[in-house]
Amino acid sequence: MFKRLSQILLQEFDVSEDAFNDVRQACLEQNAILSEMLVKKKLVTETQLLDAFSRLYRMPFVAKVTVDDFNTEFTQKISIQFLKKYLMVPVKNLVELQIAAGPVEEMNDPPAGTHRAAILLNDPTVFQPVDDILKILQWDDVSLILSTRESIISLINAAYDSSRDTAQQLVADMEGDGSDIISEIEETADLLDDTSDAPIIKLVNHIISQSVKSGASDIHIEPYQNSFKVRYRVDGILYDLLTPPKWMQSALLSRIKVMSKMNIAEKRLPQDGRFDVKIGDQSVDIRVSTIPITYGERIVLRLLNKSSTLLRLPDLGLKDEKLKLIESLIHLSHGIILVTGPTGSGKTTTLYAILSKINSPDINIITIEDPVEYQLKGIGQIQVNSKIDLTFSRGLRSIVRQDPDVILIGEMRDQETADIGVQSALTGHLVFSTLHTNDSASAITRLVDIGVEPFLISSSVIAVIAQRLVRVLCSECKEPYHPDPETLQQLGNIHNPADGPVTFYRAKGCPRCFGSGYKGRIGIYEIMVLNESLQSMILKSHDSHQIKREAVSQGMTTLYDDGIQKVLEGTTTIEEVLRVTQT
C-alpha cells in the first residue's frame, strides 16, 4: 500500500520517494499518522492527499459536501466526540446529496424511490469505526466517500446543532424543587467540568449557544422577587429568551461565575470576569459583569464573536460622497479624527474598518483600548489594565516613544489623555479616538469641558464623525406604504427625489427575521470637517448649537437627514431613525 501511495504522489504531485520514506520513518519513530505527517510537512495539501487516496482505494472524493435535507437521527445514537475523533459523518438519503464538484463518477444513481446512505470520512484506513457506525445504525448498502476535514466537521456541527434541545425544553425537564439540581452543580463547579451532564450546566451552554446562533450581542440575567428572566439583545433590541423558575436562579448564576473565574461566595460586591467558548466553528469571547441588586445578582454577558470577519468601510452604510470624504481624511499625515456616539453605536467597528483600510507595511500603527475587541494583523494593540495602573494616559505616554505614525486611543476620558492626544496630533501623528456625545458638534463642547483649550482643538481636530446604528428591514417581508401628507410635514416636508408619491417601508415579520421584521443593522453618519470657518467659530464660542448651525450651513448632512435618506431607499423605517436620533 505504501509503495503504491508513494508512486501516486510521485506521478501526480511530484513528491520524491526519498521525501516520502523520510516522513514514513518519522511516523514510525513518533507513532504519528502518515497522512497527517505528509500534510504537516507540506509535501502535499489535504486535497492532494485525498485525491491520491481516492485513486489508491477507488473511493470517490469530493472537497465540499452540502446536504439539502439533513437527516439527524444518528445524533441520538452516536456521540459527537466519536465522529470528530475519527472525522467521519453518516449521511442518509443519498439522493439528496449535493456535491459542489458535480456528480461522482464511481457512484451509480439509485433506483427511483430507494434511499442509499453514505459515510463521509477523511481517512480511508480507519475501518473499525465505520463498522461500528454501521452496526449502531443498522445500515446497509452504504457508500464510502472521502471528504475534507473542514467539510466533515461542518456537517457534524450542523447535525448536532439542529438536533439539540431548546433551552425551554431543558427548563421543562428540570421542573421540581431543584434540591438535587443545585447539589449537582455545586459538586461539579469546583472541578470546572464543562463536559458534565448536570442539567444546569447544559442549560447555561444552551442559553449561550442559542444567543450566538441568533446573533445576539448581550445576554441579560435579571432576578426579580418571585421570578427571574433571561433576555438577549439582537440588533440593539432586547428580547425575552427564557423565564426559568426562581429556584434555578442561584445554581445558574453560580455556574456562570465559575466559568468566569469569579468568587462564587461573594454576592455583595460587583465583579467582572471573562471566558472563551467554542460553538461549532465559532470562537466567542464572553465578558461577564455582575452587580448585587435587591433580589440577588444581576449578570450581563457581552458576546464577542472572534470568528466573524471585520467589516470594510464600504460595508458600514456610508454613501459614496461620505465614503470618499472619510477615505481622504484618514490618509492625512497628522491631526485628530473623533468618532462619537452612545455605547453600542458601532464606533469601534468604524475605527477598526478605518485601521484595516490604512494598514500597510510602511506605517506604524499602535492602539490602546479597553478592551481589545479584535486582533488586527500588523498592528500593535495595548490592553488597558487598571489593576497594574496601565491607564489610557500612562499607556499613551509610552506609545508616543514608539515612533508611531497612527495612534488609536480607545476613548478620551480625561484631560490628561486628551492633552497627550492633542500634542501627538500637533507633532505629526494621525490620532483616532472616540467620545460619548450625541452629535458631532457636541464633541467640541466635551473637549472644552474636560479641559482642552479651544485654540488647541481648532488646530488639532480635523474631523468629527457622529454615528448611530439603525436596524435594516428584512428583504423577504418588508412592505411598502405611502405616508399621508400630515406625517410628511411633521417629519420635515420630505420629498421623494423621484416622481410620484413618497414610498416608505415598514416591518412585517417572517421566519427569516424571527418575526421582528428586521435583519442586521447599518450605520447613519454625520461628518463635520473643521474648515477655516468652523475653526474661527470654535475660537470665539464652543456652544454646540452654534457650531452645528454653522456646519449645516457649510453643507454637513445631519444624522437625521442621513437616516431619512435610508428610509427613502427602503433600507430602514422612519421609526428606527426617530428612535436612534431622538428627534
XYZ file of C-alpha atoms in Angstrom:
583
model
C 0.000 0.000 0.000
C 2.790 2.431 0.947
C 4.639 1.728 -2.296
C 1.556 2.361 -4.416
C 0.790 5.566 -2.459
C 4.350 6.852 -2.932
C 4.115 6.116 -6.688
C 0.843 8.062 -6.997
C 2.271 11.011 -5.051
C 5.391 10.979 -7.247
C 3.490 10.794 -10.531
C 0.686 13.219 -9.706
C 2.219 15.689 -7.225
C 5.991 15.358 -7.714
C 6.671 14.044 -4.184
C 10.035 12.264 -4.265
C 10.339 8.715 -2.920
C 13.105 9.779 -0.527
C 10.935 12.514 0.993
C 8.045 10.057 1.364
C 10.298 7.475 3.078
C 11.679 10.134 5.453
C 8.152 11.057 6.528
C 7.190 7.409 6.925
C 10.246 6.788 9.105
C 9.382 9.847 11.241
C 5.877 8.437 11.707
C 7.283 5.133 12.977
C 9.590 6.913 15.431
C 6.944 9.347 16.717
C 3.979 6.959 16.495
C 2.273 9.507 14.227
C -0.272 9.078 11.423
C 1.243 9.104 7.926
C -1.466 11.184 6.285
C -1.285 13.875 8.977
C 2.513 13.962 8.793
C 2.534 14.302 4.990
C 0.295 17.379 5.238
C 2.153 18.745 8.263
C 5.491 18.536 6.428
C 3.808 20.326 3.480
C 4.753 17.634 0.978
C 1.112 17.687 -0.190
C -2.048 19.558 0.627
C -5.003 17.803 2.231
C -6.897 17.922 -1.073
C -3.973 16.381 -2.974
C -3.597 13.625 -0.391
C -7.304 12.775 -0.522
C -7.100 12.747 -4.300
C -4.264 10.204 -4.028
C -6.264 8.101 -1.536
C -9.203 8.223 -3.938
C -7.077 6.683 -6.691
C -5.486 4.153 -4.324
C -8.682 2.890 -2.674
C -11.036 3.615 -5.605
C -13.261 5.752 -3.404
C -14.991 8.889 -4.675
C -13.568 12.144 -3.320
C -15.414 15.461 -3.025
C -13.810 18.527 -1.489
C -17.019 20.109 -0.196
C -20.361 18.460 0.501
C -23.643 20.145 1.374
C -26.881 18.348 2.089
C -30.273 19.962 1.475
C -32.342 17.590 3.645
C -30.082 16.547 6.511
C -31.357 13.512 8.454
C -30.036 13.878 12.020
C -31.427 10.707 13.605
C -27.894 9.398 14.153
C -27.203 12.179 16.691
C -29.328 10.301 19.242
C -27.208 7.148 18.943
C -23.662 8.320 18.238
C -21.735 10.890 20.294
C -20.321 13.985 18.610
C -16.925 13.235 20.216
C -16.752 9.860 18.428
C -17.424 11.374 14.993
C -14.989 14.257 15.498
C -12.276 11.896 16.785
C -12.418 9.727 13.656
C -13.503 12.530 11.283
C -16.500 10.808 9.755
C -20.216 11.527 9.467
C -23.110 9.319 8.285
C -25.446 10.892 5.721
C -28.798 9.318 4.897
C -30.933 9.846 1.784
C -28.063 9.951 -0.658
C -30.480 11.078 -3.374
C -30.459 14.461 -1.623
C -26.663 14.678 -1.529
C -25.484 17.724 -3.469
C -21.800 17.736 -4.394
C -20.158 21.028 -5.276
C -17.797 19.454 -7.798
C -20.607 17.694 -9.640
C -21.677 14.026 -9.641
C -19.130 11.437 -8.583
C -18.357 9.039 -11.422
C -17.974 5.948 -9.258
C -21.393 6.370 -7.614
C -24.321 4.977 -9.572
C -27.692 6.687 -9.235
C -30.006 4.597 -7.032
C -33.293 3.342 -8.469
C -36.302 5.620 -8.109
C -37.854 5.501 -4.652
C -34.818 3.982 -2.922
C -32.699 5.698 -0.320
C -28.995 4.979 -0.027
C -26.708 6.063 2.740
C -23.126 7.280 2.761
C -20.389 7.748 5.297
C -18.120 10.702 4.646
C -14.644 10.090 6.028
C -11.286 11.807 5.988
C -9.029 8.765 6.458
C -9.814 5.640 4.366
C -7.601 3.442 6.583
C -9.902 3.752 9.613
C -12.121 0.698 9.125
C -13.258 -0.283 12.626
C -15.158 2.963 13.432
C -17.005 2.617 10.106
C -18.113 -0.898 11.072
C -19.183 0.404 14.497
C -21.370 3.085 12.906
C -22.983 0.568 10.549
C -23.791 -1.771 13.466
C -25.221 1.021 15.613
C -27.366 2.494 12.838
C -28.147 -0.885 11.238
C -27.478 0.483 7.771
C -26.594 -1.477 4.664
C -25.912 -0.540 1.036
C -23.580 2.208 2.226
C -21.164 4.196 0.054
C -17.882 5.484 1.471
C -16.907 8.961 0.287
C -13.695 10.841 1.030
C -14.034 14.487 2.002
C -12.034 17.260 3.628
C -11.737 17.785 7.350
C -13.497 21.170 7.115
C -16.495 19.759 5.238
C -16.954 16.834 7.653
C -16.645 18.985 10.798
C -19.128 21.465 9.334
C -21.695 18.706 8.709
C -21.184 17.240 12.198
C -21.717 20.647 13.818
C -24.808 21.329 11.720
C -26.339 17.941 12.591
C -25.875 18.196 16.357
C -26.841 21.873 16.432
C -30.170 21.263 14.666
C -31.000 18.244 16.844
C -30.178 19.935 20.147
C -32.933 20.523 22.698
C -34.003 24.129 23.207
C -33.356 25.963 26.456
C -37.109 25.952 27.121
C -37.193 22.150 26.861
C -34.297 21.832 29.288
C -36.092 24.039 31.816
C -39.267 21.970 31.429
C -37.266 18.797 32.092
C -35.957 20.263 35.351
C -39.314 21.040 36.983
C -39.245 20.341 40.705
C -37.897 21.911 43.870
C -34.350 21.953 42.496
C -32.553 20.492 45.522
C -30.915 17.677 43.529
C -30.014 20.014 40.669
C -28.347 22.551 42.960
C -26.279 19.918 44.798
C -25.126 18.563 41.436
C -23.926 21.950 40.150
C -22.129 22.650 43.423
C -20.257 19.348 43.174
C -19.172 19.851 39.587
C -18.450 23.572 39.939
C -15.185 23.028 41.822
C -13.908 20.845 39.002
C -14.794 23.334 36.261
C -16.082 20.323 34.363
C -17.593 21.714 31.171
C -18.393 18.237 29.865
C -20.647 17.404 32.799
C -24.194 16.277 32.154
C -25.520 18.422 35.034
C -28.790 19.968 33.786
C -27.849 23.492 34.899
C -24.552 23.263 33.017
C -26.421 22.096 29.920
C -28.902 24.958 30.354
C -26.142 27.594 30.525
C -24.473 26.096 27.440
C -27.776 26.177 25.562
C -28.518 29.769 26.533
C -25.108 30.851 25.225
C -25.252 28.775 22.025
C -28.831 29.858 21.273
C -27.825 33.503 21.736
C -24.765 33.144 19.494
C -26.870 31.416 16.836
C -29.359 34.324 16.926
C -26.560 36.869 16.521
C -27.034 38.367 19.995
C -24.508 40.855 21.381
C -25.505 40.560 25.058
C -27.280 38.189 27.448
C -29.071 39.663 30.488
C -29.955 37.535 33.531
C -32.271 39.560 35.766
C -33.667 38.370 39.136
C -36.984 39.661 40.490
C -38.943 38.998 43.672
C -40.682 35.785 42.626
C -39.028 35.028 39.279
C -36.028 35.716 37.128
C -35.680 36.369 33.431
C -33.127 35.690 30.694
C -33.078 38.167 27.808
C -30.756 38.734 24.875
C -30.017 41.744 22.693
C -30.246 41.273 18.930
C -29.628 44.237 16.608
C -29.736 46.579 19.587
C -33.146 45.437 20.889
C -33.729 43.230 23.958
C -35.940 40.150 23.542
C -37.162 37.663 26.154
C -35.383 34.329 25.799
C -36.408 32.387 28.885
C -38.217 32.694 32.234
C -36.950 29.789 34.395
C -38.379 29.009 37.856
C -36.986 31.107 40.714
C -35.301 28.115 42.371
C -32.877 27.793 39.430
C -31.509 31.311 39.982
C -28.739 30.502 42.468
C -27.389 27.484 40.557
C -27.471 29.217 37.173
C -25.680 32.333 38.451
C -23.100 30.189 40.272
C -22.352 28.258 37.079
C -21.694 31.463 35.125
C -19.484 32.831 37.919
C -17.475 29.587 37.962
C -16.955 29.780 34.190
C -15.831 33.422 34.583
C -13.406 32.532 37.419
C -15.241 34.816 39.843
C -15.666 34.344 43.585
C -18.977 32.465 43.850
C -19.163 33.164 47.612
C -19.039 36.954 47.119
C -22.547 38.194 46.375
C -22.387 41.688 47.889
C -19.886 43.355 45.555
C -19.797 43.861 41.771
C -17.430 41.514 39.918
C -16.012 41.290 36.406
C -14.738 38.229 34.567
C -14.439 36.611 31.184
C -14.219 33.225 29.477
C -13.950 31.780 25.965
C -16.274 29.259 24.385
C -16.224 27.416 21.084
C -19.546 26.698 19.396
C -19.002 24.616 16.273
C -16.505 26.554 14.198
C -17.197 29.826 16.028
C -14.899 31.148 18.752
C -16.678 33.521 21.158
C -15.106 35.758 23.805
C -17.563 36.455 26.656
C -17.144 39.354 29.107
C -19.182 38.938 32.304
C -20.310 41.626 34.737
C -22.276 41.084 37.969
C -23.887 43.604 40.307
C -25.820 42.967 43.530
C -29.458 44.085 43.434
C -32.414 43.684 45.778
C -33.386 40.148 44.764
C -29.997 38.616 44.022
C -27.251 39.289 41.475
C -27.810 40.693 38.011
C -25.447 39.340 35.354
C -24.756 40.653 31.859
C -22.690 38.654 29.363
C -21.185 40.580 26.416
C -20.650 38.234 23.454
C -17.819 38.949 21.051
C -17.673 36.549 18.131
C -13.991 36.422 17.230
C -14.725 34.254 14.185
C -16.742 36.985 12.458
C -14.880 38.969 9.840
C -14.196 42.658 10.252
C -16.351 44.984 8.202
C -14.774 47.093 5.486
C -15.506 50.808 5.112
C -17.900 50.311 2.138
C -19.939 47.840 4.255
C -20.738 50.341 7.015
C -23.552 52.168 5.233
C -21.622 55.234 4.055
C -22.914 56.916 0.899
C -20.424 57.417 -1.937
C -19.668 61.060 -1.155
C -19.211 60.359 2.576
C -17.067 57.312 1.850
C -14.773 59.381 -0.383
C -14.610 62.117 2.282
C -13.573 59.675 5.026
C -11.028 57.985 2.761
C -9.433 61.379 2.071
C -9.372 62.281 5.786
C -7.814 59.035 7.023
C -4.862 59.350 4.675
C -3.793 62.730 6.103
C -0.425 62.804 7.831
C -1.496 64.365 11.145
C -4.480 65.573 13.154
C -7.272 64.103 15.284
C -10.329 62.319 13.895
C -13.009 61.670 16.528
C -15.840 59.137 16.276
C -18.748 59.911 18.598
C -21.960 58.252 19.657
C -23.522 56.441 22.617
C -22.434 52.978 23.808
C -23.245 50.319 21.216
C -23.419 52.687 18.250
C -20.617 50.963 16.316
C -17.759 53.380 16.992
C -15.140 50.657 17.489
C -16.281 48.816 14.352
C -15.852 52.020 12.333
C -12.379 52.639 13.753
C -11.277 49.060 13.051
C -12.539 49.378 9.477
C -10.522 52.589 9.123
C -7.358 50.991 10.520
C -7.782 47.980 8.222
C -8.053 50.387 5.288
C -4.873 52.344 6.047
C -2.835 49.429 7.427
C 0.250 48.801 5.321
C 3.868 47.711 5.931
C 5.202 51.263 5.562
C 3.347 52.800 8.537
C 3.470 52.041 12.264
C 0.033 51.795 13.915
C -0.335 51.407 17.695
C -3.599 51.300 19.642
C -4.550 51.478 23.318
C -8.013 50.058 24.018
C -10.313 48.913 26.805
C -10.876 46.147 25.864
C -9.094 44.951 22.704
C -12.094 43.544 20.821
C -10.444 42.260 17.633
C -6.884 41.238 16.866
C -5.637 43.246 13.878
C -2.727 41.731 11.986
C 0.280 44.035 11.688
C -0.968 46.484 14.355
C 0.355 46.823 17.921
C -2.558 46.743 20.377
C -2.321 47.578 24.088
C -4.953 46.433 26.586
C -5.753 48.897 29.393
C -5.278 47.253 32.805
C -6.261 49.355 35.813
C -5.023 46.671 38.260
C -1.418 47.432 37.318
C -2.079 51.141 36.670
C -1.856 50.792 32.883
C -4.323 53.584 32.084
C -5.018 55.351 28.791
C -2.793 58.290 29.755
C 0.108 56.157 31.007
C -0.016 53.843 28.002
C -0.287 56.794 25.638
C 2.868 58.407 27.055
C 4.730 55.199 26.206
C 3.166 54.897 22.753
C 4.499 58.268 21.585
C 8.025 56.983 22.279
C 7.442 54.001 19.954
C 7.750 56.098 16.765
C 4.096 55.632 15.658
C 2.586 57.106 12.501
C -1.016 56.390 13.578
C -2.357 56.190 17.137
C -5.774 54.881 18.186
C -6.963 55.918 21.653
C -9.965 53.836 22.740
C -11.620 56.814 24.444
C -10.638 60.332 25.536
C -11.900 60.019 29.106
C -9.928 62.727 30.908
C -7.871 65.851 30.376
C -4.509 64.100 30.546
C -5.429 61.617 27.803
C -6.931 64.380 25.637
C -3.879 66.644 26.106
C -1.448 63.874 25.069
C -3.660 63.087 22.041
C -3.676 66.758 21.016
C 0.091 67.090 21.440
C 0.606 63.916 19.389
C -1.537 65.335 16.578
C 0.347 68.617 16.648
C 3.692 66.831 16.422
C 2.913 64.916 13.238
C 0.808 61.897 14.235
C -2.610 60.887 12.951
C -4.775 60.205 16.003
C -8.124 58.407 16.142
C -10.315 58.324 19.227
C -13.906 58.171 20.483
C -16.146 60.317 22.649
C -19.591 59.666 24.090
C -21.567 62.623 22.684
C -24.912 62.896 20.914
C -23.686 64.590 17.729
C -20.534 65.857 16.075
C -20.734 69.446 17.339
C -21.096 68.307 20.954
C -17.649 66.704 20.734
C -16.069 70.170 20.680
C -18.001 71.170 23.793
C -16.974 67.944 25.551
C -13.272 68.529 24.846
C -13.511 72.052 26.271
C -15.372 70.696 29.327
C -12.606 68.197 30.139
C -10.001 70.959 29.941
C -8.634 71.202 26.380
C -8.072 74.795 25.244
C -10.224 75.896 22.256
C -7.173 77.047 20.257
C -5.658 73.564 20.616
C -8.916 71.970 19.440
C -9.184 74.182 16.360
C -5.589 73.469 15.352
C -5.548 69.702 16.017
C -9.022 68.257 15.339
C -9.616 67.793 11.615
C -12.994 65.992 11.648
C -15.683 64.560 13.915
C -17.789 61.586 12.786
C -21.057 61.039 14.689
C -22.899 57.783 14.100
C -25.837 55.601 15.116
C -26.987 52.109 14.152
C -30.454 51.515 12.673
C -31.975 48.114 12.046
C -32.230 47.033 8.406
C -35.612 45.900 7.105
C -35.864 42.215 6.260
C -35.691 41.914 2.467
C -38.092 38.944 2.491
C -41.074 40.549 4.235
C -40.820 44.364 4.187
C -43.909 46.007 2.733
C -44.284 49.435 1.059
C -46.811 52.096 2.011
C -47.486 55.758 1.234
C -47.416 58.053 4.290
C -50.067 60.773 4.491
C -49.101 64.438 3.823
C -49.504 65.376 7.512
C -46.930 62.787 8.551
C -44.512 64.004 5.902
C -44.951 67.574 7.077
C -44.280 66.591 10.692
C -41.131 64.822 9.567
C -39.888 67.926 7.813
C -41.617 68.128 4.417
C -39.902 65.075 2.957
C -39.946 64.974 -0.819
C -39.196 61.888 -2.853
C -36.468 62.679 -5.389
C -38.339 60.514 -7.914
C -41.689 61.494 -9.408
C -44.817 60.186 -7.728
C -45.873 59.754 -4.087
C -43.334 59.198 -1.336
C -42.887 55.487 -0.541
C -41.838 54.242 2.879
C -41.418 50.636 4.003
C -42.487 49.027 7.255
C -41.559 45.882 9.163
C -43.870 42.897 8.876
C -42.102 39.785 10.210
C -41.328 36.338 8.820
C -39.386 33.197 9.860
C -36.167 34.526 8.304
C -36.091 37.528 10.667
C -37.620 35.650 13.641
C -40.801 37.710 13.277
C -39.117 41.053 14.038
C -39.252 42.463 10.507
C -35.569 43.417 10.708
C -32.342 41.605 9.828
C -29.000 43.208 10.679
C -28.010 46.827 11.248
C -26.410 49.630 9.269
C -24.902 52.977 10.223
C -26.159 56.518 9.733
C -23.475 59.199 9.792
C -22.802 62.892 10.367
C -19.339 64.074 9.331
C -18.196 67.521 10.468
C -14.936 68.620 8.845
C -13.331 71.551 10.655
C -12.728 74.088 7.892
C -11.458 77.620 8.493
C -14.944 78.954 9.249
C -15.591 76.367 11.968
C -12.075 76.770 13.400
C -12.666 80.512 13.774
C -16.026 79.905 15.445
C -14.517 77.456 17.952
C -12.008 80.125 19.000
C -14.899 82.503 19.765
C -17.521 80.095 21.130
C -17.793 76.398 21.953
C -21.593 76.366 22.014
C -22.599 73.125 20.250
C -25.806 74.597 18.755
C -23.939 77.445 17.062
C -21.236 75.095 15.806
C -23.844 72.707 14.383
C -25.745 75.511 12.609
C -22.517 76.711 11.034
C -21.567 73.159 9.959
C -25.004 72.595 8.376
C -24.702 75.901 6.527
C -21.354 74.622 5.196
C -23.129 71.542 3.760
C -22.950 68.962 6.549
C -25.626 66.227 6.423
C -27.069 65.549 9.888
C -27.727 62.129 11.384
C -31.466 62.634 10.883
C -31.074 63.612 7.217
C -28.826 60.621 6.525
C -31.384 58.379 8.230
C -34.256 59.810 6.146
C -32.246 59.090 3.004
C -32.017 55.437 4.032
C -35.772 55.420 4.734
C -36.466 56.665 1.187
C -34.142 53.960 -0.155
C -36.190 51.294 1.662
C -33.272 50.272 3.902
C -34.922 51.076 7.242
C -38.072 52.606 8.752
C -38.848 56.099 9.955
C -39.497 54.647 13.419
C -35.914 53.364 13.571
C -34.455 56.727 12.564
C -36.573 58.572 15.148
C -35.615 56.011 17.805
C -31.848 56.468 17.432
C -31.748 60.197 16.652
C -34.373 61.125 19.308
C -35.807 63.797 17.027
